[in-house]
Coordinates of C-alpha atoms in Angstrom, one line a residue:
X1 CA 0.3 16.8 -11.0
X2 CA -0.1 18.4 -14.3
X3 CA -3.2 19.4 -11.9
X4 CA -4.9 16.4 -11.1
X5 CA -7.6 17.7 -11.0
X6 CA -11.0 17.1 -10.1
X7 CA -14.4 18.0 -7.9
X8 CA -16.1 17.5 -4.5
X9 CA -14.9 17.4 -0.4
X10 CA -15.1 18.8 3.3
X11 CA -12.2 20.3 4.6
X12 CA -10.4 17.6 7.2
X13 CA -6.7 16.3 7.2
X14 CA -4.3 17.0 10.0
X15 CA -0.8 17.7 9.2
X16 CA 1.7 15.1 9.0
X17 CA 3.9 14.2 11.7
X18 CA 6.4 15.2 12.8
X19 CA 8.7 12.1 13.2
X20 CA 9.7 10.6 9.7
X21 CA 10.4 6.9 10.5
X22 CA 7.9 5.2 9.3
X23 CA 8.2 2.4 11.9
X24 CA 7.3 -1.4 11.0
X25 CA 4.8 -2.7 9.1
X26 CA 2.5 -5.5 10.1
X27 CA 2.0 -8.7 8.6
X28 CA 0.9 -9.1 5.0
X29 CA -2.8 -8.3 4.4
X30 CA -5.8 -10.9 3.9
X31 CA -5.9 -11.1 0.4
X32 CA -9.6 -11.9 0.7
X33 CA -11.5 -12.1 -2.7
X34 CA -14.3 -13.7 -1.0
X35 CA -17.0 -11.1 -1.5
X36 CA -19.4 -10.2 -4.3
X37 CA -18.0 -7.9 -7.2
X38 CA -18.8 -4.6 -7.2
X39 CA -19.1 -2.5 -10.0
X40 CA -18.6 1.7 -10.4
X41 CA -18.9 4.0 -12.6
X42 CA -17.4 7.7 -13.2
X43 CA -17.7 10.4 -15.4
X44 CA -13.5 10.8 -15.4
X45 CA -11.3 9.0 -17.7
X46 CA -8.5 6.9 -17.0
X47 CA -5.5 8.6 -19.4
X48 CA -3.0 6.2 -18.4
X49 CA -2.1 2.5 -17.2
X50 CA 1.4 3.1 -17.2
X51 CA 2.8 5.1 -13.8
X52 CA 5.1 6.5 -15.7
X53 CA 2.3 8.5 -17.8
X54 CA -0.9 9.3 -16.1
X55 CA -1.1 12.0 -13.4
X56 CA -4.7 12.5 -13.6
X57 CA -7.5 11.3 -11.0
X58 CA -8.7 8.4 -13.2
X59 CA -5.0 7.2 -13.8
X60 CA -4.0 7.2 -9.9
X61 CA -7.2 5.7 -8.9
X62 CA -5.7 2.8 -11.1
X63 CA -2.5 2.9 -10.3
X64 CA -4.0 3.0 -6.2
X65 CA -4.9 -0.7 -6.5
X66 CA -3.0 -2.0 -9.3
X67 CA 0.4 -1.1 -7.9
X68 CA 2.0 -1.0 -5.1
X69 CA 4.6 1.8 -2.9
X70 CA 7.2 1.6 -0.6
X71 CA 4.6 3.3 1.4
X72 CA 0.8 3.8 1.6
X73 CA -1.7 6.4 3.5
X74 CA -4.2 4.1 5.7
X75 CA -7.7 5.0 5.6
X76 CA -8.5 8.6 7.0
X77 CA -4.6 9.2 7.6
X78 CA -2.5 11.5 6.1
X79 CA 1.0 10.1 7.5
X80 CA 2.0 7.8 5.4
X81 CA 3.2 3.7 6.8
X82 CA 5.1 0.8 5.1
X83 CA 3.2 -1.0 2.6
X84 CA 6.2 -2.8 0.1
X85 CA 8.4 -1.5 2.6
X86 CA 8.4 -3.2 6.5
X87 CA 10.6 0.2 7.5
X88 CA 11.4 3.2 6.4
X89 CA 13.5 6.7 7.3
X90 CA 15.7 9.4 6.8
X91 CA 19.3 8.7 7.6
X92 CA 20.9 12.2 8.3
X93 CA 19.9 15.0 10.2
X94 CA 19.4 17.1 6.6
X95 CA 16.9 15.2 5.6
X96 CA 18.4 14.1 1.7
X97 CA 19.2 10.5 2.6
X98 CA 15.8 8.5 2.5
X99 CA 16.4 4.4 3.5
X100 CA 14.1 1.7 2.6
X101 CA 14.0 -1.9 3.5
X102 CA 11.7 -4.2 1.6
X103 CA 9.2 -6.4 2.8
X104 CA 10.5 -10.5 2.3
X105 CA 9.0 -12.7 -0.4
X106 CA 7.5 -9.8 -2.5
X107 CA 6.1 -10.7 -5.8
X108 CA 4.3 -8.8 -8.8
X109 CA 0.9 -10.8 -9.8
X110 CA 2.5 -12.4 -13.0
X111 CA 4.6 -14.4 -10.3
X112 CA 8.2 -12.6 -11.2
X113 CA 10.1 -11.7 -7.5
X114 CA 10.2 -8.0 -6.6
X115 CA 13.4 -6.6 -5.6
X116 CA 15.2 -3.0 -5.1
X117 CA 16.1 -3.8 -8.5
X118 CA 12.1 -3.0 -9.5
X119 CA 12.1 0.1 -7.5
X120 CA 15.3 1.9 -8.4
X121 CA 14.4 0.9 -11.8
X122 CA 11.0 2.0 -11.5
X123 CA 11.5 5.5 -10.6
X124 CA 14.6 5.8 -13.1
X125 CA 12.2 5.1 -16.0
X126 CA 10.0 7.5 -14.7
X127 CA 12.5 10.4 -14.4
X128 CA 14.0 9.3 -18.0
X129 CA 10.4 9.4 -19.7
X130 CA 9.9 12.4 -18.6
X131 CA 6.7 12.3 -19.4
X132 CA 4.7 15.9 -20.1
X133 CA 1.3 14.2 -18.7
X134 CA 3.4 12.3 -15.9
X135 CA 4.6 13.0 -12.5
X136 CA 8.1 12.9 -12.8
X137 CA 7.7 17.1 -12.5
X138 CA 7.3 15.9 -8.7
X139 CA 10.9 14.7 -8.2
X140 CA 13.1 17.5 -8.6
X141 CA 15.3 16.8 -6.0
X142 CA 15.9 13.0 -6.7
X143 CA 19.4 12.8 -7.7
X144 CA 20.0 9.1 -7.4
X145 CA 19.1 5.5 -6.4
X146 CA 21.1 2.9 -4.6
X147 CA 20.4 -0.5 -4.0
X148 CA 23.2 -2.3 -1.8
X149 CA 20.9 -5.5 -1.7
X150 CA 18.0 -7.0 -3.2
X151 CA 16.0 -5.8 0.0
X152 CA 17.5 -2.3 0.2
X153 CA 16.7 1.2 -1.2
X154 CA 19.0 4.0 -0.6
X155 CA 17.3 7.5 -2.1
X156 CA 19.8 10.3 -2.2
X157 CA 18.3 13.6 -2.2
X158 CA 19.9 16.7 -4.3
X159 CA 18.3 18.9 -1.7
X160 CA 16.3 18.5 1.7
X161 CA 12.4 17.4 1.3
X162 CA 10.7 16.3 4.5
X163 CA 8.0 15.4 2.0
X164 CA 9.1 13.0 0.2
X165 CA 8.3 10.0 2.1
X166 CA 4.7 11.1 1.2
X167 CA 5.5 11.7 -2.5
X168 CA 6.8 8.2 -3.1
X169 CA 3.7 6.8 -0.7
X170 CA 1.6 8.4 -3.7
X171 CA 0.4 7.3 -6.9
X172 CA 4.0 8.4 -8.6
X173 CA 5.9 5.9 -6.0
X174 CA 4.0 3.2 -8.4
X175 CA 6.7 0.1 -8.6
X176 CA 6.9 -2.1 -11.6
X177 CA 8.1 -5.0 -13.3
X178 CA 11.4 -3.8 -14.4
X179 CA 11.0 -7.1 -16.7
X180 CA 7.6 -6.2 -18.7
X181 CA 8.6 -2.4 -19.2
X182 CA 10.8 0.0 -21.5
X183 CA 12.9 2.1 -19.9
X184 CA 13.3 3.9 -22.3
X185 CA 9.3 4.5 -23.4
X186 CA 5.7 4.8 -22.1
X187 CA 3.7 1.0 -22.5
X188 CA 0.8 1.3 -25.0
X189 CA -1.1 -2.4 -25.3
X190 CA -3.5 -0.7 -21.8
X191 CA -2.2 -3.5 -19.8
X192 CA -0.5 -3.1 -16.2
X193 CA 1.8 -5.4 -13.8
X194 CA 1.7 -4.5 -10.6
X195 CA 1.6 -5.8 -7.3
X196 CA -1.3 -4.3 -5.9
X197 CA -4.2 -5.7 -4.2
X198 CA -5.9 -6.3 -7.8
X199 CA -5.1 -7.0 -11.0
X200 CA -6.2 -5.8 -14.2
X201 CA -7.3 -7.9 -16.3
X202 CA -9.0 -5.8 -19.2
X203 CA -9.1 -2.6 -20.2
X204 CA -10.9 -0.9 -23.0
X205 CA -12.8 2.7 -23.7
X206 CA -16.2 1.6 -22.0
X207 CA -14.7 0.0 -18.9
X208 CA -11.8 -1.3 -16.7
X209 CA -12.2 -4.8 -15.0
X210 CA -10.2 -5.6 -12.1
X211 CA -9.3 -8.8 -10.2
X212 CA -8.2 -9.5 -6.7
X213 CA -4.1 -10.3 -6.8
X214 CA -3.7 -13.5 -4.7
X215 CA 0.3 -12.9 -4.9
X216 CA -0.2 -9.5 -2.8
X217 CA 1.5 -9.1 0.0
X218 CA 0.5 -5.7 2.1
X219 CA -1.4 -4.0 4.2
X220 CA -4.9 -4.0 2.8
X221 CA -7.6 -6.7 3.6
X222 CA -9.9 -7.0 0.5
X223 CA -13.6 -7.0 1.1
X224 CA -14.5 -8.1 -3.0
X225 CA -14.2 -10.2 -5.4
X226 CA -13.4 -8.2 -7.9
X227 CA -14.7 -4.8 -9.2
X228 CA -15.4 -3.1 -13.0
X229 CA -14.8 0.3 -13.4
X230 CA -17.2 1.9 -16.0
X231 CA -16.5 4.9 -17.7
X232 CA -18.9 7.4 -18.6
X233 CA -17.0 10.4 -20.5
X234 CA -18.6 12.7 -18.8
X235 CA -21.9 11.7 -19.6
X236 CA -23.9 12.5 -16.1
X237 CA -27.4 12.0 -17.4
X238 CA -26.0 8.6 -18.4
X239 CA -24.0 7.7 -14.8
X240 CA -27.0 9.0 -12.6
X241 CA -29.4 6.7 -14.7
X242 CA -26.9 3.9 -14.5
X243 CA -27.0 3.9 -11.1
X244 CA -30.8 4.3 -10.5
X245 CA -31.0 1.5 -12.9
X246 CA -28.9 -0.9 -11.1
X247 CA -26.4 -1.1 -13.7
X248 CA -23.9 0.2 -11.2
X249 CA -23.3 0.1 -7.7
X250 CA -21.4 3.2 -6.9
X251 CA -21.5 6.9 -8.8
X252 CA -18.0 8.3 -8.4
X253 CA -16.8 11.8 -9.7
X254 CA -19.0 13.0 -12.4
X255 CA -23.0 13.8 -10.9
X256 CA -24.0 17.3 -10.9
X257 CA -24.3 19.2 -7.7
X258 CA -27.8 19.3 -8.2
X259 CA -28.4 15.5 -8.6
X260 CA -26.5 15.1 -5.5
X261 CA -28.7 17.2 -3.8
X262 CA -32.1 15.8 -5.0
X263 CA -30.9 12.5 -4.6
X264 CA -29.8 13.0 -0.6
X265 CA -32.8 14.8 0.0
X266 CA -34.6 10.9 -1.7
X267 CA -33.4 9.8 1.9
X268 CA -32.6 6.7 0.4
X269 CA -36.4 5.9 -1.7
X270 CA -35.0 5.4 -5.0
X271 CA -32.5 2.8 -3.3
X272 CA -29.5 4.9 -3.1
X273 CA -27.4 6.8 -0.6
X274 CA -24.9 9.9 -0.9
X275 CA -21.9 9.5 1.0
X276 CA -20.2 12.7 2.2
X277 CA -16.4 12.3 2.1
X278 CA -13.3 14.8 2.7
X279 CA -10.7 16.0 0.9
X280 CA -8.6 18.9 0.1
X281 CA -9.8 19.3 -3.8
X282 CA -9.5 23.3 -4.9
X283 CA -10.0 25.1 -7.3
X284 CA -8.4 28.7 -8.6
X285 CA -8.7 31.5 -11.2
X286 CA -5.4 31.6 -12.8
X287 CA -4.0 35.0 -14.0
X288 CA -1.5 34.9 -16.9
X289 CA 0.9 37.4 -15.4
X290 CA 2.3 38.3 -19.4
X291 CA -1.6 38.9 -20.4
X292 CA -2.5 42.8 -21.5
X293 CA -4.9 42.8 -19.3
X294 CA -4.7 39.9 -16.7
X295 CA -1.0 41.4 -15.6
X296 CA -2.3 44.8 -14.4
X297 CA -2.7 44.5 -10.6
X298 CA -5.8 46.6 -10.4
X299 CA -8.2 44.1 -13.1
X300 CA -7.0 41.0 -10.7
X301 CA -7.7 43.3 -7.4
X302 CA -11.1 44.0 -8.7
X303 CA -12.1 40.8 -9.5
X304 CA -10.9 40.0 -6.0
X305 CA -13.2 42.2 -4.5
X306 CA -16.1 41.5 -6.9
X307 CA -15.8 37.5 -6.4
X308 CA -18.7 36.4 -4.2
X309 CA -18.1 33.2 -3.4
X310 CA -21.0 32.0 -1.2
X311 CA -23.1 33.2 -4.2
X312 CA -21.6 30.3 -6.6
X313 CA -21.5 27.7 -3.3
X314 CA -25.6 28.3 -3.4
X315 CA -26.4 28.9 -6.6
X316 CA -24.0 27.0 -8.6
X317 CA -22.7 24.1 -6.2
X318 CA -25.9 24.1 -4.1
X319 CA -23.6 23.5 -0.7
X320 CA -21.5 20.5 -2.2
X321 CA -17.9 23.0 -2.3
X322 CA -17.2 25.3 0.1
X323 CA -15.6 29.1 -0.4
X324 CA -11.8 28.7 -0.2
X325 CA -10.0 31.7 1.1
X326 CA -6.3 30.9 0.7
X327 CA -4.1 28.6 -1.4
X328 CA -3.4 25.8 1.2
X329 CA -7.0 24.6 2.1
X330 CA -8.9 24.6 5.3
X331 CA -7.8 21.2 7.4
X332 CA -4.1 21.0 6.0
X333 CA -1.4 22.5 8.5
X334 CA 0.2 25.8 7.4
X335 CA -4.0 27.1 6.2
X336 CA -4.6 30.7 6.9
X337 CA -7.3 32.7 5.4
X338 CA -5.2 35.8 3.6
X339 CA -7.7 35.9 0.8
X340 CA -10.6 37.0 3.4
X341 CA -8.3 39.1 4.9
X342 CA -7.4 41.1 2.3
X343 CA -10.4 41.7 0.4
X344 CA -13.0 40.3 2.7
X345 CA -16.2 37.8 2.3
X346 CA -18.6 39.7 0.9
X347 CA -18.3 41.9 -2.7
X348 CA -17.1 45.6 -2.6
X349 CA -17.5 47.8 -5.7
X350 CA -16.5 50.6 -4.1
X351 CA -13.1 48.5 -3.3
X352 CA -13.1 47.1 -7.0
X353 CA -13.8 50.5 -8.6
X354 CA -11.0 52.2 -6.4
X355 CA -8.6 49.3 -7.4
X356 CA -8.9 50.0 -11.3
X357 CA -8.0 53.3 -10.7
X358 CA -5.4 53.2 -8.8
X359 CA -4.1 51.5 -12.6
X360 CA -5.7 53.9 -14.5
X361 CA -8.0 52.1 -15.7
X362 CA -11.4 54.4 -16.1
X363 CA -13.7 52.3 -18.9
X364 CA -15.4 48.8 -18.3
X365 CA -12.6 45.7 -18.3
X366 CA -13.1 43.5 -22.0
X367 CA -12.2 40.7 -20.6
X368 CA -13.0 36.5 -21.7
X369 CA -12.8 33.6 -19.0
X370 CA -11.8 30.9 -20.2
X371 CA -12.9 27.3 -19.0
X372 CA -12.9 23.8 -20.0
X373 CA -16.3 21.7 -19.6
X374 CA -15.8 18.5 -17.4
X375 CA -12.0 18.2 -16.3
X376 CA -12.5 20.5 -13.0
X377 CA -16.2 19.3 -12.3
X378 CA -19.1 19.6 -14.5
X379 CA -20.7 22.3 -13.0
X380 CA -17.2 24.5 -14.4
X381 CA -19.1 26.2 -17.1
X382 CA -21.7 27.5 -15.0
X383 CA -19.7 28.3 -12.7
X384 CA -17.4 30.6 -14.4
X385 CA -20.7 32.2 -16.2
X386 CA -21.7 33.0 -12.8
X387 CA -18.5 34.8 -12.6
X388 CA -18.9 36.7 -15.5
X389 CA -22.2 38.0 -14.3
X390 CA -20.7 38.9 -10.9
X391 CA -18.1 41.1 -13.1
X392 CA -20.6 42.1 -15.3
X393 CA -23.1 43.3 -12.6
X394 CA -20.5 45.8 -11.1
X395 CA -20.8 48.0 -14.5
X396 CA -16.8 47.9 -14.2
X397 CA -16.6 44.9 -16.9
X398 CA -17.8 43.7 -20.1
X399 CA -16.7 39.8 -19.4
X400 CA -17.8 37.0 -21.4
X401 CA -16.7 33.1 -21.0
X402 CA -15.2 30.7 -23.6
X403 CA -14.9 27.2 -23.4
X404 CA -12.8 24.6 -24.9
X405 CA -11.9 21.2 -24.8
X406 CA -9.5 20.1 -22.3
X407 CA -6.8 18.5 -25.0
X408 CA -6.9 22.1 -26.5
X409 CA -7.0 24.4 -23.3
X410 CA -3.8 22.6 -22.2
X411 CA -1.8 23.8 -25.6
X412 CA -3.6 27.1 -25.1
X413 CA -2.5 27.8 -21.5
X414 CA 0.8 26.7 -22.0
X415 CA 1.3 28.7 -25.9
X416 CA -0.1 31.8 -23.6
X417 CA -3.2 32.5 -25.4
X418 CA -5.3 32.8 -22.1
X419 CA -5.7 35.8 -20.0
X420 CA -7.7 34.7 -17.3
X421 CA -8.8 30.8 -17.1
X422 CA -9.5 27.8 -14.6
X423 CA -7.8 24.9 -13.0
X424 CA -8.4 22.5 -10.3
X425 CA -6.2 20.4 -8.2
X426 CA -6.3 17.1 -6.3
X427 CA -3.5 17.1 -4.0
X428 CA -0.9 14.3 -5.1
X429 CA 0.0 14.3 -1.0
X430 CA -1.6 16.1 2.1
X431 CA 0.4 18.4 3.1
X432 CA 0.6 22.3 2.3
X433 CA 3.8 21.6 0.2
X434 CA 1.8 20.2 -2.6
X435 CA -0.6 23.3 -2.7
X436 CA 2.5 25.7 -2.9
X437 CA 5.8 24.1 -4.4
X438 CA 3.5 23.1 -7.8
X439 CA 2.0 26.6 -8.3
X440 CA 4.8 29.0 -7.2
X441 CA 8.1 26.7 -7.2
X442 CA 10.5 26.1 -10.2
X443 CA 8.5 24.8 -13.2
X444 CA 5.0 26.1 -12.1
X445 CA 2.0 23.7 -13.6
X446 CA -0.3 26.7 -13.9
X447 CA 1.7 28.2 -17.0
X448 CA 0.8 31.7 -15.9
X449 CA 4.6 33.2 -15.9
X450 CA 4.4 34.2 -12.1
X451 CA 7.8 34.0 -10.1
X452 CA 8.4 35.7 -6.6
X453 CA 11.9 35.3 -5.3
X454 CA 11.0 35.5 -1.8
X455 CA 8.5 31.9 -2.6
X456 CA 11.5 30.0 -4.9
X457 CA 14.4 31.0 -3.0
X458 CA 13.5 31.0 0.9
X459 CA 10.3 30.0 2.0
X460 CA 9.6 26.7 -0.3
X461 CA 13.2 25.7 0.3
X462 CA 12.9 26.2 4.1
X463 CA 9.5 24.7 4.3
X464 CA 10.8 21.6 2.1
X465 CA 13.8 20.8 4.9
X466 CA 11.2 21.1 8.1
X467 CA 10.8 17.6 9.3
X468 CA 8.4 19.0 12.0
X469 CA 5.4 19.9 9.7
X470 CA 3.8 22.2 12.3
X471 CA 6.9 24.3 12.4
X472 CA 5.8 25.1 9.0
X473 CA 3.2 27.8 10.1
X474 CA 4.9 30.7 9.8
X475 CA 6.7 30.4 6.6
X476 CA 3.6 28.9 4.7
X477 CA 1.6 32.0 6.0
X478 CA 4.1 34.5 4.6
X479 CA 3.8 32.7 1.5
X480 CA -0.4 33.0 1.3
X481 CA 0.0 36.6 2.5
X482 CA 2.6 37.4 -0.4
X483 CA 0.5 35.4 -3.2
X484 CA -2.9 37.7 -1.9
X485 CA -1.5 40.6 -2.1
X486 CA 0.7 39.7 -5.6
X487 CA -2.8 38.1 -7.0
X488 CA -0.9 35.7 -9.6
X489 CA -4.5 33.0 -8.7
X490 CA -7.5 33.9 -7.0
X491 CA -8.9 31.2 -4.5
X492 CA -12.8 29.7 -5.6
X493 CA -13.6 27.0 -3.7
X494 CA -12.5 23.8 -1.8
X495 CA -15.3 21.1 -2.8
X496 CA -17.0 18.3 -0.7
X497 CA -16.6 14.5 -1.8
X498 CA -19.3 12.7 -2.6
X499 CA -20.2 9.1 -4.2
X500 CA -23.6 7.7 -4.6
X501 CA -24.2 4.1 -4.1
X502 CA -27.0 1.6 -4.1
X503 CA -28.3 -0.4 -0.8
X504 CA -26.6 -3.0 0.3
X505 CA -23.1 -1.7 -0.8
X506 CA -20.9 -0.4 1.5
X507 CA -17.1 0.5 2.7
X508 CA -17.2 4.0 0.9
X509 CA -16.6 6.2 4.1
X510 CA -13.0 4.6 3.6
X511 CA -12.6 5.7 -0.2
X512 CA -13.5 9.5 0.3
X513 CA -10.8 10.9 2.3
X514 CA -8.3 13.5 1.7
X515 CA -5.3 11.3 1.0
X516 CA -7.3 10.9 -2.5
X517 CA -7.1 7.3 -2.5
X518 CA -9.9 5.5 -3.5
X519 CA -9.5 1.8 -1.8
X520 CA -10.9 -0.7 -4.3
X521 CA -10.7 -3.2 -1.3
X522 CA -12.5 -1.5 0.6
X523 CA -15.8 -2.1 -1.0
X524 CA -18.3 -5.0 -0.2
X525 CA -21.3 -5.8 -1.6
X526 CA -24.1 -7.8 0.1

């Protein structure tokens, strides 16, 4: 995604399958609606209603339960099954011919029919749009649409991508009302028609407020009546006292790893609980390979061999992220652990000093960090501070950080007026494609001017056209091994996911998994 980006989980998910028909669906879901409403607030904005836009956390959360996909990920899977679809699969052995056939009687929840009509259309407008802050940059290899019927979908693939039936089972495989969009244009008024299990039925800066779609037809059974979404701009003073308060039910994305912490060790006396989730949410020093100083090898090997990583997971994150050690996180087929390999676990100045003179480089590294304050988790600032000290401390760096709001960082990064800076990413799909393909493929996300020929040209493309995901290994560990030694990001930390909710709520455990969809009907309230 333009990184979706985002903070805390434990490393799970098993690879996906290796068989790509996704089989037939069962019957349509319980629409339910019968429970009390819940209501939950974050510290992340929603950027966008329109799927055509968003490709941020808040946005897909919205577009998770507002919309629907030809296919879904079911709670704690990562393979995904039909959910507007009753079967799907490739049709050739090359994997570029991708066959859908729709569910009967499906409707959106103003009542208008939904056809293939919708869903070529949908992803059409998408692609068109083109949107910078959209996730159009995840279809490259779409090249065109058929619909022989009203029930029918025929993708045709400009190259092979075992992936995609997981890419359209995401938040970018949203379907809309070809009759209340633009094709040619994003929608502005903040409304959405969808037909997801809910409906939204306001939206404003303070809050979201969600209804349950009785024209659903799918795989979900809801648990609620309803729930409000309330947004806290990254206020976490305001969303921890919110919940204590009993203003809201659930605290999603946004408390500190130290309220976390004191409030599991409450054991539940202030009336709350801290769920522990999973998830494969990273996050990476970026080096702009074009920088002065971030492009000479030895600066990003010493920093490498400086970086102590259980240091910021006690300190920093007090045990709610763990140290990441690669670029496809622990739990997703195709990890291995080149990072700790090449420059080990625990700090080396001796390593770091020989490193920056091996370059020629004799006096202390000038050198800023730059960061943005809430987008990749509220703790970023301090964490990357807590860098800087690390550098500082070898007497091999003068490092300072900078930090800037996320609006402006964005221009920054991509006019290349950062040397060194952060990003986080929430996967958009669990499988080590979406840790590799967005950072080192064609159009890399990070802005940081790396390209390695080996990465575009064999291994990517190869590991795109392996329908067995396991057979993946080898190539996806050439790839970490070449990106540790080359040093174009440096690994920080894969986080924990946590939510904090008040007694008598429950249904979270199946909202906090690494498929990063958060399943508004699971929730129930008693």
């Amino acid at each position: 995604m333009n990184l979706r980006n985002q903070w805390p989980v434990l490393p799970v998910v098993a690879g996906l399958a290796s068989g790509l028909l996704t089989g037939c669906g069962s019957g349509s879901g319980d629409s339910g609606g019968t429970g009390s409403s819940v209501v939950m607030g974050m510290s992340d904005d929603v950027l966008a209603t329109d799927p055509a836009s968003g490709y941020d956390p808040g946005s897909w959360l919205l577009f998770d339960n507002v919309f629907q996909s030809l296919l879904s990920f079911p709670k704690g899977a990562t393979q995904p099954q039909p959910e507007l679809a009753k079967e799907c699969s490739f049709t050739d052995s090359r994997a570029t011919v991708y066959k859908c056939e729709l569910r009967d009687g499906l409707k959106f929840s103003n009542g208008d029919a939904l056809t293939s009509k919708d869903v070529k259309f949908s992803f059409d407008r998408m692609l068109k749009i083109n949107d910078s802050a959209g996730p159009a940059i995840m279809f490259p290899m779409l090249g065109s649409i058929g619909t022989p019927d009203a029930k029918t979908v025929v993708f045709h693939l400009k190259s092979s991508d075992a992936t995609f039936p997981s890419k359209i089972a995401s938040g970018a495989g949203s379907i809309v009302d070809h009759s209340q969009y633009d094709a040619n244009g994003l929608r502005t008024d903040h409304q959405a028609v969808g037909s997801g299990p809910y409906k939204l039925d306001s939206f404003d800066k303070d809050k979201a407020v969600f209804s349950v779609n009785d024209n659903y037809q799918g795989t979900a059974k809801v648990k609620n009546s309803g729930v409000t979404l309330k947004f806290f701009h990254g206020d976490r003073t305001a969303l921890k006292q919110a919940l204590l308060d009993g203003k809201v039910d659930i605290a999603y994305r946004g408390l500190s790893a130290s309220d976390i912490a004191g409030l599991d060790k409450q054991d539940g006396r202030k009336g709350v609980d801290v769920i522990e989730g999973t998830s494969a949410e990273v996050q990476h020093l970026v080096f702009n390979m074009k920088d002065p100083i971030a492009q000479k090898l030895g600066v990003r090997k010493a920093m490498a061999y400086l970086l102590d990583r259980d240091a910021l997971m006690k300190n920093v994150y007090q045990g709610t992220a763990t140290p990441l050690y690669s670029i496809i996180p622990a739990g997703i087929v195709g990890h291995n652990t080149a990072f700790f390999d090449t420059y080990g676990a625990r700090p080396s100045q001796a390593k770091a000093a020989a490193a920056l003179r091996a370059d020629g480089i004799t006096g202390k590294v000038k050198l800023t960090l730059w960061s943005t304050p809430s987008r990749y988790g509220p703790a970023t600032d301090e964490e990357l501070k807590a860098i800087a000290g690390q550098l500082n401390a070898s007497g091999m760096f003068d490092a300072d950080v900078k930090s800037v709001a996320f609006d402006q960082y964005e221009k920054d990064i991509a006019a290349g007026k950062y040397g060194v800076y952060v990003k986080g990413w929430v996967p958009d799909y669990p499988d080590a494609d979406n840790f590799t393909a967005p950072f080192f493929g064609k159009g890399n996300v990070l802005d940081n001017n790396y390209r390695n020929n080996t990465i575009t040209g064999s291994l990517i493309p190869s590991t795109a056209a392996q329908s067995d995901r396991a057979a993946t290994d080898g190539d996806f560990g050439r790839l970490q091994n070449i990106v540790a030694t080359e040093l174009p990001v440096l690994p920080v930390w894969q986080a924990k996911q946590y939510a904090v909710v008040r007694d008598g709520v429950y249904g979270l455990e199946y909202c906090l998994d690494a498929s990063t969809v958060f399943r508004f009907w699971e929730l129930s309230k008693s």
